[in-house]
Coordinates of C-alpha atoms and ligand atoms in Angstrom, one line a residue:
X293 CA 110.1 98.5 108.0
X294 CA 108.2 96.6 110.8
X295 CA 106.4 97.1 113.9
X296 CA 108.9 95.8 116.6
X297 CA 106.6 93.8 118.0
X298 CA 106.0 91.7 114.7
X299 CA 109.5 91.2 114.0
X300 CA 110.0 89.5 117.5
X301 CA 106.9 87.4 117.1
X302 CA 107.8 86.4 113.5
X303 CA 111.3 84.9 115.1
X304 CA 109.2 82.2 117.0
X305 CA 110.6 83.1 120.3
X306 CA 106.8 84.7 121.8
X307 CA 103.3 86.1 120.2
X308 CA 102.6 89.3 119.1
X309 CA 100.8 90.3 122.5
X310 CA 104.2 88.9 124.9
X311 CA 106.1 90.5 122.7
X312 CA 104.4 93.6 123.6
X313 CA 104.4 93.4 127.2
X314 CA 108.5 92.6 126.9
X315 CA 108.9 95.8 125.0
X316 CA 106.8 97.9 127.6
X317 CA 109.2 96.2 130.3
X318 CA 112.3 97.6 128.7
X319 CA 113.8 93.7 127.7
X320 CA 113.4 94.8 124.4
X321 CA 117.2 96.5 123.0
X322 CA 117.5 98.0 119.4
X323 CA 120.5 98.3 117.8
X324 CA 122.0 99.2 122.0
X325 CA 119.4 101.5 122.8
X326 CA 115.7 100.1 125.0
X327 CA 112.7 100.8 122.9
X328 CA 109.8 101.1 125.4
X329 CA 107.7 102.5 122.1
X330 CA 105.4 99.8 120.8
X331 CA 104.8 101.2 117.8
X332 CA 108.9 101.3 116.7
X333 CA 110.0 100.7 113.2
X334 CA 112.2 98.6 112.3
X335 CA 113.9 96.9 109.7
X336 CA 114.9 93.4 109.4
X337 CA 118.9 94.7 109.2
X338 CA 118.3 96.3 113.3
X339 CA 120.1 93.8 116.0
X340 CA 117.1 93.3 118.1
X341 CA 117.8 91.7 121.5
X342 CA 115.5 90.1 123.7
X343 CA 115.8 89.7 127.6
X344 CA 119.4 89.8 126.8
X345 CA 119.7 87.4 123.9
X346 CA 120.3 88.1 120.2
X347 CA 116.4 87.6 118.4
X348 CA 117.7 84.4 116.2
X349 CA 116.2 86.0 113.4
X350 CA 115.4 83.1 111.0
X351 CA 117.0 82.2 107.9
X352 CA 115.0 83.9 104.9
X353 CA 113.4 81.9 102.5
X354 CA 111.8 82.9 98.9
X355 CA 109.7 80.3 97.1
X356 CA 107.3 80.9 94.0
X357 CA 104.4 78.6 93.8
X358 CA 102.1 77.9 91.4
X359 CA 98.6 78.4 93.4
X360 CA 96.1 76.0 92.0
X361 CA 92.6 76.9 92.1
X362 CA 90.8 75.8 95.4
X363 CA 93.4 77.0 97.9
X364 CA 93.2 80.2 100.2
X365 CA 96.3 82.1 100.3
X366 CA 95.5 83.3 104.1
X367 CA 97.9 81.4 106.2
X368 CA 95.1 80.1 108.6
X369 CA 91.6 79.7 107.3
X370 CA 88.3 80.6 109.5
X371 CA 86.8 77.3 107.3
X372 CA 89.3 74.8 107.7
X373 CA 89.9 75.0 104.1
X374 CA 92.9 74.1 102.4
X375 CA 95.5 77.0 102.5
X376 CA 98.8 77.7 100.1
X377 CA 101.1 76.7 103.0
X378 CA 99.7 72.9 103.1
X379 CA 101.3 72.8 99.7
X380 CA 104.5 73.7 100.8
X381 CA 107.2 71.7 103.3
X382 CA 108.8 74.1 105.1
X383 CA 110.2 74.5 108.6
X384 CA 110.0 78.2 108.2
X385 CA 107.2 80.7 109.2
X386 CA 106.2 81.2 105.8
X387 CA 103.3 83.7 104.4
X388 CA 101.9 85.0 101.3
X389 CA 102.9 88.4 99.6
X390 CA 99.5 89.7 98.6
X391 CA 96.2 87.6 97.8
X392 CA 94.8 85.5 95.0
X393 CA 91.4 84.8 95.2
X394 CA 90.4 81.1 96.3
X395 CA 89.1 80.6 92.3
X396 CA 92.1 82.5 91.3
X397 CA 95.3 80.6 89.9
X398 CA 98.9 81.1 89.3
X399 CA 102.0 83.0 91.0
X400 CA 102.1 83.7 94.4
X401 CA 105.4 84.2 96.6
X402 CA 106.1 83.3 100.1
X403 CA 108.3 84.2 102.3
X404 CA 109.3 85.3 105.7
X405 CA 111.0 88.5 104.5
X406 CA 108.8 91.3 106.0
X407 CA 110.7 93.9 104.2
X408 CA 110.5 92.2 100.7
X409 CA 106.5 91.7 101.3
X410 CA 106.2 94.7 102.7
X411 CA 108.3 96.3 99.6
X412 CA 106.1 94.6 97.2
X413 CA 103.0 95.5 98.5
X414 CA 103.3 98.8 99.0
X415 CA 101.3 101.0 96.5
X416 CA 103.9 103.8 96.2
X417 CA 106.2 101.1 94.8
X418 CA 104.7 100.0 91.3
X419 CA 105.1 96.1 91.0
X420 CA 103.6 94.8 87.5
X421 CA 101.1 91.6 88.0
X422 CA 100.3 90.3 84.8
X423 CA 96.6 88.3 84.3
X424 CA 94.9 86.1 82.2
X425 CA 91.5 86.6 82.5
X426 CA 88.7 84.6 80.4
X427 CA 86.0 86.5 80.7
X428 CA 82.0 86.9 79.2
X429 CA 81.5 88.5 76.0
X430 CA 83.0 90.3 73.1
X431 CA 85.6 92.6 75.1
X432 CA 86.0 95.5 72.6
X433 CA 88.6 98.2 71.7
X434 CA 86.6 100.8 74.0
X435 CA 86.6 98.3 77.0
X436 CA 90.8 97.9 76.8
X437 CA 91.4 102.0 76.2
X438 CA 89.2 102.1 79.9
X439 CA 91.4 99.1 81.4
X440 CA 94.0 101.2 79.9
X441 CA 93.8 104.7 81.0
X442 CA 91.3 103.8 84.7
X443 CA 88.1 102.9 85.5
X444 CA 86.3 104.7 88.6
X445 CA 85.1 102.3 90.9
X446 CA 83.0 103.0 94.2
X447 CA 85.7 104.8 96.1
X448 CA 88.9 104.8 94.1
X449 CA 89.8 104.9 90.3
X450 CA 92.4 102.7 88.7
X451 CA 95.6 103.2 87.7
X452 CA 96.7 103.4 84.2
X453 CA 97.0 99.4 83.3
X454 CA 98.5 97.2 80.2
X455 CA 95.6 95.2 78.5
X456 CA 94.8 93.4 75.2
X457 CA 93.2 91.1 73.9
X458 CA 94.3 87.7 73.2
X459 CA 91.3 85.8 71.6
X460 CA 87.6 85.6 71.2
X461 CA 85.2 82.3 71.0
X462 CA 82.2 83.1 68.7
X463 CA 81.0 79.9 70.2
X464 CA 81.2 80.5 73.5
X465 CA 81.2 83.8 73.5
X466 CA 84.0 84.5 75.6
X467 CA 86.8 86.7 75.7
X468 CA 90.7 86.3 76.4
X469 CA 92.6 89.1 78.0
X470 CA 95.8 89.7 79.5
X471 CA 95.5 92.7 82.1
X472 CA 98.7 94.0 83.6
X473 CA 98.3 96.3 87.5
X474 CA 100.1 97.3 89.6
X475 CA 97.7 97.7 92.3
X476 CA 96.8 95.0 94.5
X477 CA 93.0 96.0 96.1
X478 CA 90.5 93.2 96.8
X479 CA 89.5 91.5 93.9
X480 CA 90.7 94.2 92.0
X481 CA 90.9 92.4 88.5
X482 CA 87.3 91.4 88.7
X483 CA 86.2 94.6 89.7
X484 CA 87.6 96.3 86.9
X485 CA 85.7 93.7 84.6
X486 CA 82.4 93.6 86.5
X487 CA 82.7 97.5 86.0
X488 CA 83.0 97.0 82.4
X489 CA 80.0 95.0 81.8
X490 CA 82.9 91.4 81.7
X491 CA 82.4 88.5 84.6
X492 CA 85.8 87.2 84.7
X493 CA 85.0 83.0 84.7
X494 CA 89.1 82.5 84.8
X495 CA 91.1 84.2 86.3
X496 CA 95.7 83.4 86.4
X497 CA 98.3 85.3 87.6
X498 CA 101.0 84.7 84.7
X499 CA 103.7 87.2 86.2
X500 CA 104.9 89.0 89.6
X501 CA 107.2 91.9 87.7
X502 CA 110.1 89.6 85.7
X503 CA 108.9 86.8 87.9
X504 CA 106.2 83.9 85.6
X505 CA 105.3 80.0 85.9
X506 CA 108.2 78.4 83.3
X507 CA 108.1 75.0 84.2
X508 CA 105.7 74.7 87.0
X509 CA 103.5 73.2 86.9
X510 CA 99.5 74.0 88.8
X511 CA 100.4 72.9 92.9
X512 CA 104.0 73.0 92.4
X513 CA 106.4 75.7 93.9
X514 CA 110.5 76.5 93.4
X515 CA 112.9 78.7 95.5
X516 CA 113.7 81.9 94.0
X517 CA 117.8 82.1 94.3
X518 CA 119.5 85.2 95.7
X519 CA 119.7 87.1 91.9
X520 CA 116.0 86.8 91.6
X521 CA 115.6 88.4 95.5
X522 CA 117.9 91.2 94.6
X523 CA 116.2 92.2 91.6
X524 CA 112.7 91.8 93.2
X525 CA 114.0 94.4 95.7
X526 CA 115.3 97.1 92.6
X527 CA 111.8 96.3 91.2
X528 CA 109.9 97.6 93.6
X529 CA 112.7 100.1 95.1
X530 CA 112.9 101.9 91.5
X531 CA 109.7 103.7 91.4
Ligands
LIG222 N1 92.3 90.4 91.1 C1 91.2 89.6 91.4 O1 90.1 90.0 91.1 N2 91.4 88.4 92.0 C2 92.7 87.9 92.3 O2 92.8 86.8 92.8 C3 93.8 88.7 92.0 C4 93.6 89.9 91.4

């Protein structure tokens, strides 16, 4: 479920703020019924109408891309740097379900399904995200049991997570690790490193739940098909 307001201003037809003022003006109509309430729910099944017309909601679209390092995955950056949606040619208003780090590689959906993102971000609804992380040191057996079972962090503690490791360079002294969460704070993979004594140095998002990178390649994207959407949305619905 939406704000009303952001569903009408995702279709294209006003902003956010226009939006608003048409809804306080009663030219908003939900499912037959004015909505003068800004604040209204609503789902991406509702028939929204707008000063009389039918909102031409636009056609959903699901890609999968391969974010390479270097790339912001906020759909209009402060900086002028490069974002995840110059790497994509769409005509639809795409955006990022969750965040990967600028340094941070590897899948990353987008779409302009407001449920689905909202579905898959939503903490109550345990999504896995599976990590490789190369990180400093010698990562021990005691360092995976507290990925495993939480680590507190300033204001929160972690939820139970899957981790092993995958390798060790004597030479470099480095660690490999793959880290699955299902949480999706800032920079939350790092964190739980940097709490175990760890600085990740690499950092890849192998999976999103059954969802991982076969045959794409760093910088290059596919569109999920409609089996793939339906079982995202049991995924995150099941918990
Ligand atoms: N955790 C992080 O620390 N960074 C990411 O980009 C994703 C998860």
């Amino acid at each position: 479920m939406e704000r009303l307001q952001k569903v009408i201003a995702s279709s294209g037809i006003c902003s956010r703020r226009k939006a608003e003022e048409l809804i306080k003006q009663g030219k908003v109509v939900v499912n037959g019924q004015i909505v003068r309430e800004l604040g209204t729910k609503v789902s991406y099944a509702d028939t929204i109408e707008v000063n009389g017309k039918n909102l031409n909601q636009e056609e959903k679209e699901y890609i999968l891309l391969n974010k390479p390092r270097g790339v912001v995955t906020t759909t209009n950056d402060e900086y002028k740097r490069k974002t995840v949606l110059d790497l994509i040619e769409t005509d639809k208003r795409l955006y990022p379900i969750g965040r990967l780090d600028y340094d941070t590689t590897g899948a990353l959906i987008l779409t302009n399904d407001g449920e689905l993102a909202n579905l898959l971000t939503h903490p109550k609804n345990h999504v896995d995200k599976t990590y490789i992380a190369k990180v400093k040191g010698l990562v021990n057996k005691s360092d995976i049991l507290a990925l495993r079972t939480g680590i507190k962090m300033d204001n929160y503690k972690t939820s139970k997570a899957g981790a092993r490791i995958i390798s060790y360079d004597k030479k470099t002294d480095t660690s490999i690790v793959e880290i699955t969460i299902h949480e999706g704070k800032n920079h939350q993979v790092k964190n739980m490193f940097a709490a175990i004594n760890h600085e990740v140095i690499k950092l890849k998002r192998e999976k999103i739940s059954f969802l991982n990178l076969k045959g794409l390649k760093s910088g290059e994207y596919r569109y999920l098909n409609i089996k793939e959407v339906k079982k995202l949305y049991n995924e995150a619905k099941k918990n």
